[in-house]
Amino acid sequence: MPLWEPLDYASFSRDLEEKIRDKYETQNPNIDIHIVGFAKKVGDLIEGIGSIAWFAGITILLTTLLLFWYSRCITGTLVPVFTSIVAVFLQLGALRLLGYGLDPYSVLVPFLVFAIGISH
């Protein structure tokens, strides 16, 4: 058994909310608790990953519609969108192979890769 176990950011963030913020803020309305730190940010990111996925889907849909409106060509629309999405998946796979992942500071990078792929 290892000396340490990886931190479960989602449960840690929930525990902070339940055991500290909810407990003390409900007892006294004059108390505001602000929790900072990398682990809390990652926990919030995990909690909001569904919203990020919806945002990504809406972004891809709007980009596809606007690109088709501009080009009036289905091939000229789908090729850049498809290749940009492939580039995002390759980037995420390469990050995983290198031992990295998305964190609160790099969650926008896939959107930037997609936007740069579309613009070029």
Short mmCIF file of N, CA and C in Angstrom, two decimals:
data_model
loop_
_atom_site.label_atom_id
_atom_site.label_comp_id
_atom_site.label_asym_id
_atom_site.label_seq_id
_atom_site.Cartn_x
_atom_site.Cartn_y
_atom_site.Cartn_z
N MET A 1 0.84 -1.18 0.00
CA MET A 1 0.00 0.00 0.00
C MET A 1 0.89 1.24 0.00
N PRO A 2 0.57 2.23 -0.86
CA PRO A 2 1.41 3.44 -0.91
C PRO A 2 1.28 4.27 0.35
N LEU A 3 2.28 5.08 0.57
CA LEU A 3 2.28 5.96 1.74
C LEU A 3 1.22 7.05 1.62
N TRP A 4 0.85 7.40 0.40
CA TRP A 4 -0.14 8.44 0.20
C TRP A 4 -1.10 7.99 -0.90
N GLU A 5 -2.27 8.52 -0.84
CA GLU A 5 -3.27 8.25 -1.85
C GLU A 5 -3.61 9.56 -2.56
N PRO A 6 -3.95 9.48 -3.84
CA PRO A 6 -4.32 10.72 -4.53
C PRO A 6 -5.57 11.33 -3.90
N LEU A 7 -5.59 12.64 -3.88
CA LEU A 7 -6.71 13.37 -3.30
C LEU A 7 -7.91 13.31 -4.24
N ASP A 8 -9.06 12.97 -3.70
CA ASP A 8 -10.31 13.01 -4.46
C ASP A 8 -10.85 14.44 -4.35
N TYR A 9 -10.57 15.23 -5.39
CA TYR A 9 -10.89 16.65 -5.35
C TYR A 9 -12.39 16.91 -5.21
N ALA A 10 -13.20 16.09 -5.87
CA ALA A 10 -14.66 16.31 -5.83
C ALA A 10 -15.19 16.12 -4.41
N SER A 11 -14.81 15.04 -3.75
CA SER A 11 -15.32 14.81 -2.40
C SER A 11 -14.71 15.81 -1.40
N PHE A 12 -13.45 16.18 -1.63
CA PHE A 12 -12.82 17.18 -0.76
C PHE A 12 -13.56 18.51 -0.85
N SER A 13 -13.93 18.91 -2.06
CA SER A 13 -14.66 20.16 -2.25
C SER A 13 -16.04 20.09 -1.61
N ARG A 14 -16.73 18.96 -1.79
CA ARG A 14 -18.04 18.79 -1.15
C ARG A 14 -17.92 18.83 0.37
N ASP A 15 -16.89 18.17 0.91
CA ASP A 15 -16.68 18.19 2.37
C ASP A 15 -16.43 19.60 2.88
N LEU A 16 -15.65 20.39 2.15
CA LEU A 16 -15.42 21.77 2.56
C LEU A 16 -16.72 22.56 2.60
N GLU A 17 -17.56 22.35 1.59
CA GLU A 17 -18.84 23.06 1.55
C GLU A 17 -19.74 22.63 2.70
N GLU A 18 -19.86 21.32 2.91
CA GLU A 18 -20.79 20.82 3.92
C GLU A 18 -20.30 21.03 5.35
N LYS A 19 -19.04 20.71 5.59
CA LYS A 19 -18.54 20.70 6.96
C LYS A 19 -18.06 22.06 7.46
N ILE A 20 -17.75 22.95 6.54
CA ILE A 20 -17.26 24.26 6.98
C ILE A 20 -18.23 25.37 6.59
N ARG A 21 -18.42 25.56 5.29
CA ARG A 21 -19.23 26.70 4.86
C ARG A 21 -20.67 26.58 5.33
N ASP A 22 -21.33 25.47 5.03
CA ASP A 22 -22.73 25.33 5.43
C ASP A 22 -22.90 25.37 6.95
N LYS A 23 -21.98 24.74 7.64
CA LYS A 23 -22.09 24.66 9.10
C LYS A 23 -22.00 26.04 9.75
N TYR A 24 -21.00 26.82 9.38
CA TYR A 24 -20.76 28.08 10.08
C TYR A 24 -21.53 29.25 9.50
N GLU A 25 -21.81 29.25 8.20
CA GLU A 25 -22.56 30.36 7.63
C GLU A 25 -24.03 30.30 8.03
N THR A 26 -24.58 29.10 8.22
CA THR A 26 -25.98 29.02 8.63
C THR A 26 -26.17 29.37 10.10
N GLN A 27 -25.14 29.18 10.91
CA GLN A 27 -25.24 29.51 12.33
C GLN A 27 -25.25 31.01 12.56
N ASN A 28 -24.50 31.73 11.76
CA ASN A 28 -24.38 33.16 11.95
C ASN A 28 -24.45 33.85 10.59
N PRO A 29 -25.48 34.64 10.34
CA PRO A 29 -25.60 35.30 9.02
C PRO A 29 -24.55 36.38 8.78
N ASN A 30 -23.82 36.78 9.81
CA ASN A 30 -22.78 37.79 9.66
C ASN A 30 -21.45 37.20 9.22
N ILE A 31 -21.38 35.89 9.11
CA ILE A 31 -20.12 35.23 8.74
C ILE A 31 -20.18 34.84 7.26
N ASP A 32 -19.16 35.25 6.53
CA ASP A 32 -18.97 34.83 5.14
C ASP A 32 -17.65 34.07 5.06
N ILE A 33 -17.70 32.86 4.58
CA ILE A 33 -16.50 32.04 4.48
C ILE A 33 -16.10 31.95 3.03
N HIS A 34 -14.84 32.29 2.74
CA HIS A 34 -14.28 32.23 1.41
C HIS A 34 -13.20 31.15 1.41
N ILE A 35 -13.38 30.15 0.56
CA ILE A 35 -12.43 29.03 0.49
C ILE A 35 -11.61 29.19 -0.78
N VAL A 36 -10.29 29.20 -0.63
CA VAL A 36 -9.40 29.37 -1.77
C VAL A 36 -8.44 28.18 -1.82
N GLY A 37 -7.78 28.07 -2.95
CA GLY A 37 -6.77 27.03 -3.09
C GLY A 37 -7.02 26.17 -4.33
N PHE A 38 -5.97 25.52 -4.74
CA PHE A 38 -6.02 24.71 -5.96
C PHE A 38 -7.02 23.56 -5.83
N ALA A 39 -7.02 22.87 -4.71
CA ALA A 39 -7.91 21.71 -4.54
C ALA A 39 -9.37 22.14 -4.63
N LYS A 40 -9.71 23.27 -4.06
CA LYS A 40 -11.09 23.75 -4.12
C LYS A 40 -11.45 24.14 -5.55
N LYS A 41 -10.52 24.76 -6.26
CA LYS A 41 -10.79 25.14 -7.65
C LYS A 41 -11.01 23.91 -8.52
N VAL A 42 -10.19 22.88 -8.34
CA VAL A 42 -10.36 21.65 -9.11
C VAL A 42 -11.70 21.00 -8.76
N GLY A 43 -12.07 21.00 -7.49
CA GLY A 43 -13.37 20.46 -7.09
C GLY A 43 -14.53 21.22 -7.73
N ASP A 44 -14.42 22.53 -7.78
CA ASP A 44 -15.45 23.32 -8.44
C ASP A 44 -15.50 23.04 -9.94
N LEU A 45 -14.33 22.83 -10.54
CA LEU A 45 -14.27 22.49 -11.96
C LEU A 45 -14.95 21.16 -12.22
N ILE A 46 -14.70 20.17 -11.37
CA ILE A 46 -15.35 18.86 -11.52
C ILE A 46 -16.86 19.01 -11.36
N GLU A 47 -17.27 19.83 -10.41
CA GLU A 47 -18.70 20.05 -10.19
C GLU A 47 -19.35 20.71 -11.40
N GLY A 48 -18.63 21.57 -12.08
CA GLY A 48 -19.18 22.30 -13.22
C GLY A 48 -18.84 21.72 -14.57
N ILE A 49 -18.32 20.50 -14.63
CA ILE A 49 -17.88 19.94 -15.91
C ILE A 49 -19.05 19.76 -16.88
N GLY A 50 -20.24 19.51 -16.36
CA GLY A 50 -21.42 19.41 -17.23
C GLY A 50 -21.71 20.71 -17.94
N SER A 51 -21.58 21.81 -17.22
CA SER A 51 -21.79 23.13 -17.83
C SER A 51 -20.73 23.43 -18.87
N ILE A 52 -19.52 23.02 -18.60
CA ILE A 52 -18.44 23.22 -19.56
C ILE A 52 -18.70 22.41 -20.82
N ALA A 53 -19.20 21.19 -20.67
CA ALA A 53 -19.52 20.35 -21.84
C ALA A 53 -20.65 20.97 -22.66
N TRP A 54 -21.67 21.49 -21.99
CA TRP A 54 -22.75 22.17 -22.70
C TRP A 54 -22.23 23.39 -23.44
N PHE A 55 -21.36 24.15 -22.79
CA PHE A 55 -20.77 25.33 -23.42
C PHE A 55 -19.97 24.93 -24.66
N ALA A 56 -19.21 23.84 -24.56
CA ALA A 56 -18.42 23.37 -25.70
C ALA A 56 -19.34 22.95 -26.85
N GLY A 57 -20.41 22.23 -26.53
CA GLY A 57 -21.34 21.81 -27.57
C GLY A 57 -22.01 22.99 -28.27
N ILE A 58 -22.44 23.97 -27.49
CA ILE A 58 -23.07 25.16 -28.06
C ILE A 58 -22.07 25.93 -28.91
N THR A 59 -20.83 26.01 -28.45
CA THR A 59 -19.79 26.69 -29.21
C THR A 59 -19.56 26.02 -30.56
N ILE A 60 -19.47 24.69 -30.55
CA ILE A 60 -19.26 23.96 -31.81
C ILE A 60 -20.45 24.15 -32.74
N LEU A 61 -21.66 24.07 -32.21
CA LEU A 61 -22.86 24.24 -33.02
C LEU A 61 -22.92 25.65 -33.62
N LEU A 62 -22.71 26.68 -32.80
CA LEU A 62 -22.75 28.05 -33.32
C LEU A 62 -21.64 28.30 -34.34
N THR A 63 -20.46 27.77 -34.08
CA THR A 63 -19.35 27.93 -35.02
C THR A 63 -19.68 27.27 -36.35
N THR A 64 -20.26 26.07 -36.29
CA THR A 64 -20.64 25.37 -37.51
C THR A 64 -21.69 26.15 -38.29
N LEU A 65 -22.70 26.65 -37.60
CA LEU A 65 -23.74 27.42 -38.28
C LEU A 65 -23.19 28.70 -38.91
N LEU A 66 -22.37 29.41 -38.16
CA LEU A 66 -21.80 30.65 -38.70
C LEU A 66 -20.83 30.40 -39.85
N LEU A 67 -20.08 29.33 -39.76
CA LEU A 67 -19.16 28.99 -40.84
C LEU A 67 -19.94 28.60 -42.10
N PHE A 68 -21.02 27.86 -41.93
CA PHE A 68 -21.85 27.52 -43.10
C PHE A 68 -22.52 28.76 -43.67
N TRP A 69 -22.98 29.65 -42.81
CA TRP A 69 -23.60 30.89 -43.28
C TRP A 69 -22.60 31.72 -44.08
N TYR A 70 -21.36 31.71 -43.64
CA TYR A 70 -20.32 32.48 -44.34
C TYR A 70 -19.91 31.82 -45.65
N SER A 71 -19.71 30.49 -45.63
CA SER A 71 -19.15 29.81 -46.81
C SER A 71 -20.21 29.26 -47.75
N ARG A 72 -21.39 28.96 -47.28
CA ARG A 72 -22.47 28.35 -48.06
C ARG A 72 -22.03 27.04 -48.72
N CYS A 73 -21.12 26.33 -48.06
CA CYS A 73 -20.59 25.07 -48.58
C CYS A 73 -20.50 24.08 -47.43
N ILE A 74 -21.20 22.95 -47.57
CA ILE A 74 -21.21 21.97 -46.48
C ILE A 74 -19.82 21.37 -46.27
N THR A 75 -19.09 21.11 -47.34
CA THR A 75 -17.74 20.55 -47.20
C THR A 75 -16.80 21.58 -46.57
N GLY A 76 -16.92 22.81 -47.03
CA GLY A 76 -16.09 23.88 -46.46
C GLY A 76 -16.42 24.19 -45.02
N THR A 77 -17.55 23.72 -44.57
CA THR A 77 -17.94 23.90 -43.17
C THR A 77 -17.49 22.72 -42.32
N LEU A 78 -17.81 21.51 -42.78
CA LEU A 78 -17.56 20.32 -41.96
C LEU A 78 -16.09 19.95 -41.85
N VAL A 79 -15.30 20.18 -42.89
CA VAL A 79 -13.87 19.81 -42.82
C VAL A 79 -13.13 20.59 -41.73
N PRO A 80 -13.23 21.93 -41.68
CA PRO A 80 -12.53 22.64 -40.59
C PRO A 80 -13.07 22.29 -39.21
N VAL A 81 -14.39 22.12 -39.08
CA VAL A 81 -14.96 21.79 -37.78
C VAL A 81 -14.47 20.41 -37.34
N PHE A 82 -14.55 19.42 -38.24
CA PHE A 82 -14.13 18.07 -37.89
C PHE A 82 -12.64 18.02 -37.56
N THR A 83 -11.80 18.65 -38.37
CA THR A 83 -10.36 18.60 -38.10
C THR A 83 -10.00 19.35 -36.81
N SER A 84 -10.72 20.40 -36.50
CA SER A 84 -10.47 21.11 -35.24
C SER A 84 -10.87 20.28 -34.04
N ILE A 85 -11.99 19.56 -34.15
CA ILE A 85 -12.41 18.67 -33.06
C ILE A 85 -11.41 17.53 -32.89
N VAL A 86 -10.91 16.99 -34.00
CA VAL A 86 -9.89 15.94 -33.93
C VAL A 86 -8.63 16.48 -33.24
N ALA A 87 -8.25 17.71 -33.57
CA ALA A 87 -7.07 18.31 -32.94
C ALA A 87 -7.26 18.45 -31.43
N VAL A 88 -8.46 18.81 -31.00
CA VAL A 88 -8.74 18.93 -29.56
C VAL A 88 -8.62 17.57 -28.89
N PHE A 89 -9.20 16.53 -29.50
CA PHE A 89 -9.11 15.19 -28.91
C PHE A 89 -7.67 14.68 -28.88
N LEU A 90 -6.90 14.96 -29.94
CA LEU A 90 -5.48 14.56 -29.94
C LEU A 90 -4.71 15.29 -28.84
N GLN A 91 -5.02 16.56 -28.65
CA GLN A 91 -4.37 17.33 -27.59
C GLN A 91 -4.69 16.75 -26.22
N LEU A 92 -5.97 16.45 -25.98
CA LEU A 92 -6.36 15.89 -24.68
C LEU A 92 -5.73 14.51 -24.47
N GLY A 93 -5.65 13.71 -25.52
CA GLY A 93 -5.01 12.40 -25.42
C GLY A 93 -3.52 12.52 -25.15
N ALA A 94 -2.87 13.46 -25.82
CA ALA A 94 -1.43 13.66 -25.60
C ALA A 94 -1.17 14.14 -24.17
N LEU A 95 -2.00 15.02 -23.68
CA LEU A 95 -1.86 15.48 -22.29
C LEU A 95 -1.98 14.30 -21.32
N ARG A 96 -2.94 13.44 -21.57
CA ARG A 96 -3.14 12.27 -20.70
C ARG A 96 -1.94 11.33 -20.76
N LEU A 97 -1.42 11.11 -21.97
CA LEU A 97 -0.25 10.23 -22.11
C LEU A 97 0.98 10.80 -21.39
N LEU A 98 1.09 12.11 -21.35
CA LEU A 98 2.21 12.76 -20.68
C LEU A 98 2.01 12.91 -19.18
N GLY A 99 0.84 12.48 -18.70
CA GLY A 99 0.58 12.53 -17.27
C GLY A 99 -0.07 13.82 -16.79
N TYR A 100 -0.52 14.63 -17.73
CA TYR A 100 -1.19 15.89 -17.37
C TYR A 100 -2.68 15.75 -17.59
N GLY A 101 -3.41 16.73 -17.19
CA GLY A 101 -4.84 16.76 -17.42
C GLY A 101 -5.32 18.19 -17.39
N LEU A 102 -6.61 18.36 -17.50
CA LEU A 102 -7.17 19.71 -17.42
C LEU A 102 -7.31 20.11 -15.97
N ASP A 103 -6.97 21.33 -15.69
CA ASP A 103 -7.15 21.89 -14.37
C ASP A 103 -7.79 23.28 -14.55
N PRO A 104 -8.08 23.96 -13.48
CA PRO A 104 -8.76 25.26 -13.65
C PRO A 104 -7.98 26.26 -14.49
N TYR A 105 -6.70 26.09 -14.59
CA TYR A 105 -5.89 27.05 -15.34
C TYR A 105 -5.76 26.68 -16.81
N SER A 106 -6.06 25.44 -17.18
CA SER A 106 -5.89 25.04 -18.58
C SER A 106 -7.18 24.57 -19.23
N VAL A 107 -8.30 24.78 -18.59
CA VAL A 107 -9.57 24.29 -19.15
C VAL A 107 -9.95 25.05 -20.42
N LEU A 108 -9.45 26.23 -20.63
CA LEU A 108 -9.77 26.99 -21.83
C LEU A 108 -8.91 26.62 -23.03
N VAL A 109 -7.85 25.87 -22.83
CA VAL A 109 -6.94 25.53 -23.92
C VAL A 109 -7.65 24.77 -25.04
N PRO A 110 -8.50 23.77 -24.76
CA PRO A 110 -9.20 23.12 -25.88
C PRO A 110 -10.06 24.08 -26.70
N PHE A 111 -10.67 25.07 -26.06
CA PHE A 111 -11.44 26.05 -26.80
C PHE A 111 -10.54 26.90 -27.69
N LEU A 112 -9.36 27.23 -27.20
CA LEU A 112 -8.41 27.99 -28.01
C LEU A 112 -7.92 27.17 -29.19
N VAL A 113 -7.63 25.89 -28.98
CA VAL A 113 -7.20 25.02 -30.09
C VAL A 113 -8.30 24.93 -31.13
N PHE A 114 -9.53 24.76 -30.69
CA PHE A 114 -10.66 24.72 -31.63
C PHE A 114 -10.78 26.02 -32.41
N ALA A 115 -10.71 27.15 -31.72
CA ALA A 115 -10.84 28.45 -32.39
C ALA A 115 -9.72 28.70 -33.38
N ILE A 116 -8.50 28.35 -33.00
CA ILE A 116 -7.37 28.55 -33.92
C ILE A 116 -7.49 27.61 -35.12
N GLY A 117 -7.94 26.38 -34.88
CA GLY A 117 -8.14 25.43 -36.00
C GLY A 117 -9.19 25.95 -36.97
N ILE A 118 -10.26 26.52 -36.48
CA ILE A 118 -11.31 27.05 -37.35
C ILE A 118 -10.80 28.26 -38.12
N SER A 119 -10.06 29.11 -37.46
CA SER A 119 -9.63 30.35 -38.12
C SER A 119 -8.55 30.12 -39.17
N HIS A 120 -7.84 29.02 -39.07
CA HIS A 120 -6.80 28.77 -40.05
C HIS A 120 -7.27 27.82 -41.11
#
